[in-house]
């Protein structure tokens, strides 16, 4: 299935070609000629990701994300206009852990081999250990959730500090 972008002049263009044509606006990044530096919009508040003992919440926000499965995908715009929520895995009896919230881009039209076209929030549970480490997961890191051992207090979040700025922006 080809995703077609129809710009103002009405000429249909494959979506990947449109992303590639905008590469000069993104300032390059990570050695990819058609990529950029992923990040949230500059004015994204620090409390856009919140957590309780049972639920994470991502408030409305926007990000530009560099496709990470194929080197020539270009930058994807991502936005949510309402709260996104999910359940937090219960705390371990004796050890803390670090969970991860990511945006995973899947785009088979760009040749990533997934057979899907989506941009989903993915919550990944970390291993409960004496020295917890955030799990690896492909995609744009939204933030990490530090889950203390049972009885050790409430979870806390650390939002990804990366911010997107167009080429030439201060």
N, CA, C and O of each residue as an XYZ file, in Angstrom:
680
protein
N       0.841     -1.166      0.000
C       0.000      0.000      0.000
C       0.890      1.233      0.000
O       1.748      1.362      0.873
N       0.715      2.132     -0.938
C       1.493      3.367     -0.993
C       0.719      4.480     -0.302
O      -0.473      4.665     -0.550
N       1.393      5.210      0.554
C       0.786      6.375      1.179
C       1.092      7.562      0.272
O       2.251      7.812     -0.061
N       0.073      8.278     -0.118
C       0.248      9.397     -1.038
C      -0.041     10.702     -0.303
O      -1.058     10.830      0.379
N       0.849     11.651     -0.447
C       0.694     12.985      0.119
C       0.256     13.911     -1.018
O       0.859     13.904     -2.091
N      -0.780     14.697     -0.789
C      -1.239     15.626     -1.816
C      -0.964     17.051     -1.323
O      -1.730     17.584     -0.520
N       0.116     17.667     -1.795
C       0.428     19.025     -1.376
C      -0.575     20.026     -1.955
O      -1.484     19.666     -2.703
N      -0.379     21.278     -1.588
C      -1.320     22.344     -1.958
C      -1.597     22.409     -3.454
O      -2.726     22.697     -3.852
N      -0.602     22.152     -4.287
C      -0.827     22.276     -5.731
C      -1.596     21.089     -6.318
O      -1.895     21.080     -7.512
N      -1.919     20.083     -5.486
C      -2.744     18.972     -5.918
C      -2.028     17.852     -6.638
O      -2.673     16.921     -7.120
N      -0.709     17.918     -6.722
C       0.045     16.863     -7.396
C       0.369     15.767     -6.372
O       1.084     16.013     -5.401
N      -0.160     14.554     -6.597
C       0.105     13.484     -5.641
C       1.581     13.106     -5.603
O       2.227     13.004     -6.646
N       2.107     12.899     -4.411
C       3.505     12.536     -4.207
C       3.559     11.433     -3.161
O       2.852     11.523     -2.157
N       4.366     10.399     -3.352
C       4.503      9.398     -2.284
C       4.967     10.074     -0.994
O       5.811     10.970     -1.026
N       4.411      9.641      0.143
C       4.713     10.269      1.429
C       6.205     10.283      1.737
O       6.720     11.269      2.264
N       6.909      9.188      1.411
C       8.343      9.160      1.687
C       9.080     10.206      0.850
O      10.007     10.847      1.346
N       8.691     10.386     -0.386
C       9.315     11.400     -1.234
C       9.086     12.796     -0.640
O       9.977     13.645     -0.684
N       7.909     13.027     -0.093
C       7.619     14.315      0.541
C       8.510     14.508      1.766
O       9.061     15.592      1.956
N       8.665     13.471      2.605
C       9.548     13.591      3.770
C      10.978     13.852      3.321
O      11.668     14.687      3.906
N      11.428     13.149      2.289
C      12.788     13.332      1.790
C      12.990     14.745      1.246
O      14.057     15.330      1.434
N      11.980     15.298      0.577
C      12.121     16.636     -0.005
C      12.232     17.720      1.059
O      12.675     18.830      0.766
N      11.839     17.412      2.276
C      11.912     18.391      3.364
C      13.179     18.246      4.205
O      13.318     18.912      5.231
N      14.097     17.388      3.786
C      15.295     17.100      4.572
C      16.119     18.353      4.882
O      16.698     18.457      5.964
N      16.177     19.291      3.955
C      16.977     20.502      4.183
C      16.451     21.326      5.356
O      17.206     22.085      5.963
N      15.191     21.187      5.675
C      14.597     21.941      6.785
C      14.974     21.361      8.149
O      14.829     22.033      9.170
N      15.459     20.108      8.170
C      15.670     19.422      9.434
C      17.098     19.459      9.945
O      17.351     19.023     11.068
N      18.026     19.956      9.172
C      19.382     20.158      9.666
C      20.255     18.927      9.764
O      21.360     19.012     10.298
N      19.809     17.794      9.274
C      20.629     16.585      9.307
C      20.772     16.035     10.705
O      20.489     16.712     11.694
N      21.211     14.811     10.767
C      21.418     14.210     12.078
C      21.873     12.789     11.981
O      21.473     12.061     11.072
N      22.697     12.387     12.899
C      23.167     11.010     13.047
C      23.757     10.462     11.755
O      23.669      9.260     11.505
N      24.354     11.309     10.933
C      25.005     10.861      9.722
C      24.076     10.432      8.605
O      24.528      9.832      7.629
N      22.792     10.724      8.721
C      21.831     10.341      7.694
C      21.486     11.579      6.869
O      20.936     12.545      7.397
N      21.801     11.551      5.605
C      21.598     12.720      4.738
C      20.144     13.185      4.700
O      19.899     14.386      4.585
N      19.197     12.298      4.789
C      17.794     12.685      4.699
C      17.100     12.696      6.056
O      15.875     12.792      6.125
N      17.864     12.600      7.121
C      17.292     12.544      8.465
C      17.387     13.861      9.200
O      17.619     14.913      8.603
N      17.210     13.790     10.464
C      17.269     14.956     11.342
C      17.439     14.492     12.775
O      17.638     13.305     13.034
N      17.360     15.425     13.698
C      17.481     15.093     15.119
C      16.080     15.015     15.712
O      15.349     16.005     15.739
N      15.721     13.845     16.181
C      14.398     13.643     16.775
C      14.267     14.444     18.060
O      15.243     14.645     18.783
N      13.050     14.899     18.335
C      12.797     15.591     19.587
C      11.383     16.122     19.666
O      10.677     16.239     18.664
N      10.991     16.441     20.892
C       9.713     17.097     21.119
C       9.773     18.541     20.643
O      10.856     19.108     20.500
N       8.628     19.126     20.404
C       8.569     20.538     20.073
C       9.231     21.342     21.189
O       9.145     20.968     22.358
N       9.879     22.427     20.836
C      10.693     23.199     21.778
C       9.925     23.607     23.034
O      10.496     23.583     24.124
N       8.666     23.975     22.920
C       7.918     24.449     24.088
C       7.182     23.343     24.846
O       6.244     23.626     25.592
N       7.592     22.103     24.666
C       6.956     20.991     25.376
C       7.243     21.113     26.872
O       8.405     21.180     27.275
N       6.190     21.143     27.701
C       6.413     21.303     29.141
C       7.005     20.051     29.778
O       6.811     18.941     29.282
N       7.719     20.236     30.864
C       8.372     19.134     31.561
C       7.365     18.128     32.115
O       7.704     16.961     32.308
N       6.128     18.569     32.374
C       5.127     17.677     32.962
C       4.199     17.052     31.916
O       3.083     16.654     32.249
N       4.640     16.960     30.662
C       3.811     16.365     29.616
C       3.656     14.856     29.840
O       2.684     14.265     29.370
N       4.594     14.230     30.545
C       4.500     12.822     30.912
C       4.393     12.740     32.427
O       5.276     13.202     33.150
N       3.297     12.146     32.900
C       3.083     12.012     34.338
C       2.814     10.550     34.665
O       2.536      9.736     33.784
N       2.906     10.235     35.963
C       2.718      8.855     36.388
C       2.094      8.821     37.780
O       2.374      9.674     38.622
N       1.247      7.823     38.007
C       0.759      7.480     39.338
C       1.284      6.075     39.627
O       2.074      5.538     38.850
N       0.861      5.490     40.713
C       1.350      4.140     41.022
C       0.800      3.092     40.062
O       1.323      1.979     40.003
N      -0.254      3.431     39.302
C      -0.868      2.439     38.414
C      -0.954      2.848     36.948
O      -1.212      2.002     36.091
N      -0.739      4.146     36.638
C      -1.012      4.635     35.281
C       0.019      5.662     34.834
O       0.431      6.517     35.618
N       0.441      5.574     33.558
C       1.220      6.651     32.946
C       0.273      7.444     32.051
O      -0.674      6.894     31.489
N       0.539      8.743     31.926
C      -0.268      9.616     31.070
C       0.658     10.518     30.274
O       1.520     11.193     30.836
N       0.472     10.524     28.956
C       1.168     11.450     28.075
C       0.134     12.466     27.611
O      -0.827     12.122     26.922
N       0.341     13.716     27.994
C      -0.589     14.790     27.616
C      -0.373     15.163     26.152
O       0.629     14.765     25.557
N      -1.303     15.925     25.559
C      -1.135     16.324     24.153
C       0.241     16.948     23.911
O       0.686     17.820     24.657
N       0.898     16.481     22.854
C       2.232     16.980     22.526
C       2.559     16.642     21.082
O       1.809     15.941     20.402
N       3.700     17.158     20.628
C       4.142     16.955     19.255
C       5.626     16.632     19.255
O       6.375     17.061     20.133
N       6.039     15.859     18.241
C       7.455     15.529     18.084
C       7.762     15.341     16.603
O       6.882     15.015     15.806
N       9.008     15.550     16.259
C       9.532     15.176     14.947
C      10.454     13.995     15.211
O      11.317     14.045     16.087
N      10.255     12.927     14.434
C      10.982     11.686     14.701
C      11.670     11.207     13.429
O      11.050     11.088     12.372
N      12.957     10.937     13.556
C      13.745     10.406     12.446
C      13.473      8.914     12.345
O      13.676      8.179     13.311
N      13.013      8.459     11.178
C      12.776      7.029     10.983
C      14.060      6.260     11.233
O      15.108      6.611     10.690
N      13.993      5.213     12.051
C      15.221      4.531     12.451
C      15.378      3.132     11.877
O      16.308      2.419     12.256
N      14.496      2.719     10.972
C      14.600      1.364     10.436
C      15.260      1.330      9.064
O      15.866      0.325      8.691
N      15.146      2.417      8.313
C      15.741      2.510      6.974
C      16.425      3.868      6.895
O      15.858      4.864      7.344
N      17.621      3.931      6.340
C      18.418      5.160      6.398
C      17.847      6.329      5.608
O      18.265      7.466      5.828
N      16.918      6.096      4.706
C      16.422      7.177      3.853
C      14.955      7.507      4.091
O      14.310      8.071      3.207
N      14.404      7.172      5.260
C      12.986      7.406      5.531
C      12.632      8.879      5.651
O      11.543      9.281      5.242
N      13.515      9.682      6.195
C      13.197     11.081      6.447
C      12.541     11.255      7.817
O      12.417     10.305      8.589
N      12.127     12.486      8.097
C      11.536     12.834      9.393
C      10.014     12.694      9.345
O       9.370     13.069      8.365
N       9.459     12.150     10.423
C       8.017     11.985     10.574
C       7.506     12.958     11.631
O       8.110     13.101     12.695
N       6.415     13.614     11.342
C       5.735     14.410     12.356
C       4.822     13.490     13.147
O       4.154     12.634     12.568
N       4.784     13.653     14.460
C       3.913     12.870     15.328
C       3.229     13.822     16.285
O       3.868     14.734     16.809
N       1.952     13.631     16.524
C       1.227     14.488     17.463
C       0.078     13.716     18.086
O      -0.468     12.790     17.486
N      -0.275     14.108     19.289
C      -1.446     13.579     19.973
C      -2.244     14.771     20.475
O      -1.687     15.672     21.102
N      -3.550     14.782     20.204
C      -4.374     15.917     20.626
C      -5.209     15.612     21.865
O      -6.070     16.404     22.246
N      -4.955     14.468     22.493
C      -5.646     14.135     23.738
C      -4.712     13.303     24.604
O      -3.674     12.833     24.138
N      -5.086     13.125     25.861
C      -4.252     12.322     26.755
C      -4.180     10.878     26.273
O      -5.187     10.290     25.879
N      -2.979     10.318     26.309
C      -2.757      8.905     26.039
C      -2.383      8.283     27.374
O      -1.532      8.820     28.084
N      -2.998      7.166     27.730
C      -2.726      6.547     29.029
C      -2.467      5.051     28.888
O      -2.835      4.429     27.891
N      -1.838      4.502     29.891
C      -1.599      3.069     29.934
C      -1.314      2.636     31.357
O      -1.008      3.456     32.222
N      -1.417      1.353     31.586
C      -1.192      0.795     32.921
C       0.293      0.557     33.167
O       1.048      0.208     32.260
N       0.684      0.756     34.410
C       2.055      0.459     34.832
C       2.062     -0.928     35.462
O       1.210     -1.247     36.291
N       3.008     -1.729     35.071
C       3.175     -3.056     35.655
C       3.410     -2.884     37.157
O       4.164     -1.997     37.556
N       2.782     -3.714     38.000
C       2.974     -3.582     39.452
C       4.447     -3.691     39.852
O       5.250     -4.333     39.175
N       4.773     -3.050     40.963
C       6.141     -3.063     41.485
C       6.552     -4.468     41.908
O       5.721     -5.281     42.313
N       7.853     -4.738     41.807
C       8.430     -6.001     42.249
C       8.538     -5.981     43.774
O       8.647     -4.911     44.373
N       8.509     -7.148     44.399
C       8.566     -7.232     45.864
C       9.830     -6.630     46.464
O       9.765     -5.963     47.496
N      10.989     -6.859     45.827
C      12.253     -6.453     46.460
C      13.147     -5.551     45.623
O      14.028     -4.891     46.175
N      12.948     -5.501     44.296
C      13.851     -4.722     43.449
C      13.116     -3.643     42.665
O      11.943     -3.782     42.319
N      13.836     -2.577     42.401
C      13.315     -1.501     41.553
C      13.530     -1.871     40.085
O      14.261     -2.810     39.768
N      12.885     -1.122     39.205
C      13.105     -1.310     37.770
C      12.884      0.022     37.067
O      12.328      0.961     37.636
N      13.334      0.082     35.808
C      13.126      1.258     34.971
C      12.359      0.794     33.736
O      12.835     -0.059     32.987
N      11.177      1.353     33.529
C      10.362      1.057     32.354
C      10.587      2.148     31.318
O      11.134      3.206     31.630
N      10.170      1.891     30.097
C      10.409      2.825     28.997
C       9.114      3.053     28.226
O       8.358      2.115     27.976
N       8.865      4.308     27.851
C       7.754      4.654     26.972
C       8.354      5.231     25.697
O       9.128      6.187     25.741
N       7.990      4.640     24.558
C       8.566      5.016     23.267
C       7.481      5.214     22.229
O       6.349      4.760     22.397
N       7.840      5.900     21.152
C       6.989      5.966     19.966
C       7.689      5.129     18.912
O       8.806      5.438     18.498
N       7.028      4.073     18.484
C       7.600      3.180     17.486
C       6.980      3.493     16.129
O       5.764      3.415     15.958
N       7.831      3.849     15.164
C       7.393      4.086     13.791
C       7.535      2.801     12.991
O       8.609      2.201     12.948
N       6.459      2.387     12.366
C       6.488      1.238     11.462
C       5.974      1.735     10.126
O       4.861      2.254     10.042
N       6.781      1.582      9.071
C       6.384      2.103      7.761
C       6.859      1.176      6.655
O       7.966      1.318      6.135
N       6.008      0.231      6.309
C       6.369     -0.712      5.249
C       6.479     -0.023      3.898
O       7.141     -0.541      2.999
N       5.839      1.147      3.733
C       5.953      1.864      2.458
C       7.358      2.441      2.279
O       7.750      2.794      1.167
N       8.117      2.535      3.380
C       9.504      2.998      3.304
C      10.468      1.819      3.251
O      11.684      2.007      3.280
N       9.928      0.606      3.174
C      10.780     -0.572      3.026
C      11.321     -1.139      4.310
O      12.361     -1.799      4.289
N      10.648     -0.907      5.456
C      11.194     -1.422      6.704
C      10.852     -2.889      6.961
O      11.324     -3.469      7.939
N      10.039     -3.493      6.097
C       9.748     -4.908      6.188
C       8.760     -5.312      7.268
O       8.572     -6.506      7.503
N       8.124     -4.360      7.931
C       7.209     -4.697      9.019
C       5.814     -5.073      8.533
O       5.081     -5.761      9.244
N       5.432     -4.632      7.333
C       4.088     -4.878      6.841
C       3.048     -3.985      7.480
O       1.849     -4.228      7.343
N       3.498     -2.945      8.182
C       2.581     -2.054      8.886
C       2.906     -0.598      8.574
O       4.007     -0.269      8.133
N       1.926      0.261      8.811
C       2.119      1.705      8.734
C       1.457      2.284      9.977
O       0.236      2.425     10.031
N       2.270      2.617     10.972
C       1.720      3.120     12.228
C       2.801      3.843     13.029
O       3.995      3.722     12.755
N       2.351      4.580     14.005
C       3.251      5.241     14.962
C       2.583      5.113     16.322
O       1.705      5.900     16.676
N       3.010      4.113     17.074
C       2.334      3.756     18.322
C       3.186      4.027     19.544
O       4.413      3.950     19.499
N       2.505      4.350     20.650
C       3.189      4.414     21.932
C       3.384      2.988     22.430
O       2.461      2.174     22.395
N       4.594      2.697     22.892
C       4.916      1.359     23.369
C       5.504      1.478     24.771
O       6.500      2.170     24.982
N       4.875      0.793     25.725
C       5.354      0.740     27.102
C       6.117     -0.565     27.275
O       5.561     -1.644     27.070
N       7.388     -0.472     27.650
C       8.229     -1.656     27.820
C       8.650     -1.758     29.283
O       9.219     -0.819     29.839
N       8.367     -2.896     29.899
C       8.696     -3.122     31.302
C      10.159     -3.533     31.412
O      10.619     -4.430     30.706
N      10.875     -2.872     32.298
C      12.271     -3.209     32.536
C      12.407     -4.367     33.501
O      11.429     -4.791     34.118
N      13.615     -4.877     33.631
C      13.890     -5.977     34.565
C      14.076     -5.414     35.965
O      14.779     -4.422     36.156
N      13.438     -6.055     36.947
C      13.601     -5.666     38.345
C      14.896     -6.284     38.855
O      14.996     -7.501     39.014
N      15.889     -5.430     39.111
C      17.191     -5.904     39.564
C      17.737     -4.964     40.630
O      17.180     -3.892     40.867
N      18.831     -5.373     41.272
C      19.459     -4.534     42.297
C      19.939     -3.217     41.705
O      19.898     -2.184     42.372
N      20.399     -3.250     40.447
C      20.832     -2.047     39.739
C      20.043     -2.000     38.424
O      20.509     -2.509     37.405
N      18.850     -1.392     38.444
C      18.004     -1.426     37.244
C      18.557     -0.593     36.094
O      19.197      0.440     36.296
N      18.289     -1.075     34.881
C      18.694     -0.412     33.650
C      17.461     -0.343     32.754
O      16.685     -1.296     32.685
N      17.282      0.780     32.071
C      16.140      0.915     31.155
C      16.281     -0.082     30.011
O      17.383     -0.278     29.498
N      15.177     -0.716     29.603
C      15.245     -1.665     28.495
C      15.482     -0.956     27.172
O      15.109      0.205     27.000
N      16.105     -1.665     26.239
C      16.269     -1.138     24.884
C      14.980     -1.371     24.120
O      14.314     -2.390     24.307
N      14.632     -0.437     23.268
C      13.468     -0.602     22.395
C      13.646      0.354     21.233
O      14.032      1.504     21.441
N      13.374     -0.091     20.015
C      13.531      0.833     18.886
C      12.491      1.948     18.964
O      11.415      1.779     19.537
N      12.826      3.050     18.395
C      11.877      4.158     18.358
C      12.350      5.347     19.162
O      13.441      5.349     19.732
N      11.507      6.350     19.192
C      11.803      7.597     19.882
C      11.457      7.456     21.361
O      10.317      7.143     21.705
N      12.426      7.682     22.228
C      12.201      7.610     23.670
C      11.350      8.785     24.114
O      11.754      9.938     23.958
N      10.178      8.507     24.664
C       9.339      9.549     25.269
C       9.871      9.839     26.665
O      10.072     10.996     27.033
N      10.095      8.794     27.430
C      10.626      8.961     28.775
C      10.787      7.629     29.470
O      10.367      6.586     28.969
N      11.409      7.690     30.641
C      11.565      6.491     31.455
C      10.730      6.647     32.721
O      10.489      7.756     33.198
N      10.298      5.509     33.248
C       9.493      5.476     34.467
C      10.266      4.648     35.487
O      10.497      3.453     35.301
N      10.657      5.310     36.563
C      11.407      4.645     37.624
C      10.412      4.073     38.622
O       9.706      4.817     39.302
N      10.358      2.737     38.706
C       9.397      2.056     39.573
C      10.155      1.467     40.758
O      10.912      0.511     40.590
N       9.962      2.029     41.963
C      10.662      1.481     43.125
C      10.083      0.123     43.527
O       8.991     -0.250     43.099
N      10.826     -0.600     44.347
C      10.327     -1.874     44.868
C       9.050     -1.623     45.667
O       8.796     -0.507     46.121
N       8.257     -2.670     45.830
C       6.997     -2.585     46.564
C       7.224     -1.950     47.934
O       8.100     -2.379     48.684
N       6.437     -0.935     48.255
C       6.566     -0.230     49.518
C       7.631      0.853     49.511
O       7.861      1.491     50.539
N       8.290      1.076     48.375
C       9.385      2.040     48.289
C       8.979      3.414     47.781
O       9.845      4.229     47.462
N       7.694      3.688     47.700
C       7.233      4.992     47.233
C       6.573      4.906     45.870
O       6.342      3.823     45.333
N       6.279      6.061     45.333
C       5.586      6.141     44.051
C       6.570      6.182     42.889
O       7.696      6.652     43.049
N       6.155      5.692     41.711
C       7.004      5.809     40.530
C       7.243      7.276     40.158
O       6.442      8.150     40.488
N       8.342      7.524     39.477
C       8.653      8.860     38.972
C       9.002      8.743     37.492
O       9.336      7.664     37.001
N       8.919      9.866     36.793
C       9.235      9.845     35.364
C      10.395     10.774     35.059
O      10.662     11.733     35.782
N      11.070     10.461     33.972
C      12.091     11.339     33.426
C      11.792     11.480     31.938
O      11.967     10.534     31.170
N      11.340     12.668     31.535
C      11.002     12.944     30.146
C      12.276     13.063     29.323
O      13.270     13.622     29.785
N      12.245     12.542     28.114
C      13.365     12.708     27.189
C      13.577     14.214     26.992
O      12.628     14.913     26.633
N      14.779     14.732     27.212
C      15.023     16.169     27.084
C      15.210     16.639     25.633
O      15.302     17.843     25.392
N      15.268     15.719     24.671
C      15.522     16.095     23.279
C      14.412     16.997     22.748
O      13.227     16.705     22.912
N      14.811     18.099     22.108
C      13.864     19.029     21.499
C      14.242     19.203     20.039
O      15.420     19.263     19.684
N      13.219     19.282     19.201
C      13.433     19.448     17.766
C      13.488     20.929     17.420
O      12.668     21.720     17.886
N      14.461     21.291     16.600
C      14.534     22.645     16.062
C      14.918     22.520     14.586
O      15.791     21.728     14.232
N      14.279     23.281     13.755
C      14.557     23.242     12.321
C      15.979     23.712     12.040
O      16.611     24.343     12.888
N      16.473     23.406     10.862
C      17.821     23.818     10.454
C      17.975     25.323     10.605
O      17.097     26.084     10.199
N      19.072     25.747     11.178
C      19.375     27.158     11.353
C      18.753     27.799     12.559
O      19.022     28.966     12.843
N      17.913     27.058     13.292
C      17.280     27.613     14.499
C      18.298     27.690     15.626
O      19.194     26.851     15.710
N      18.168     28.691     16.495
C      19.110     28.776     17.621
C      18.885     27.644     18.601
O      19.585     27.553     19.610
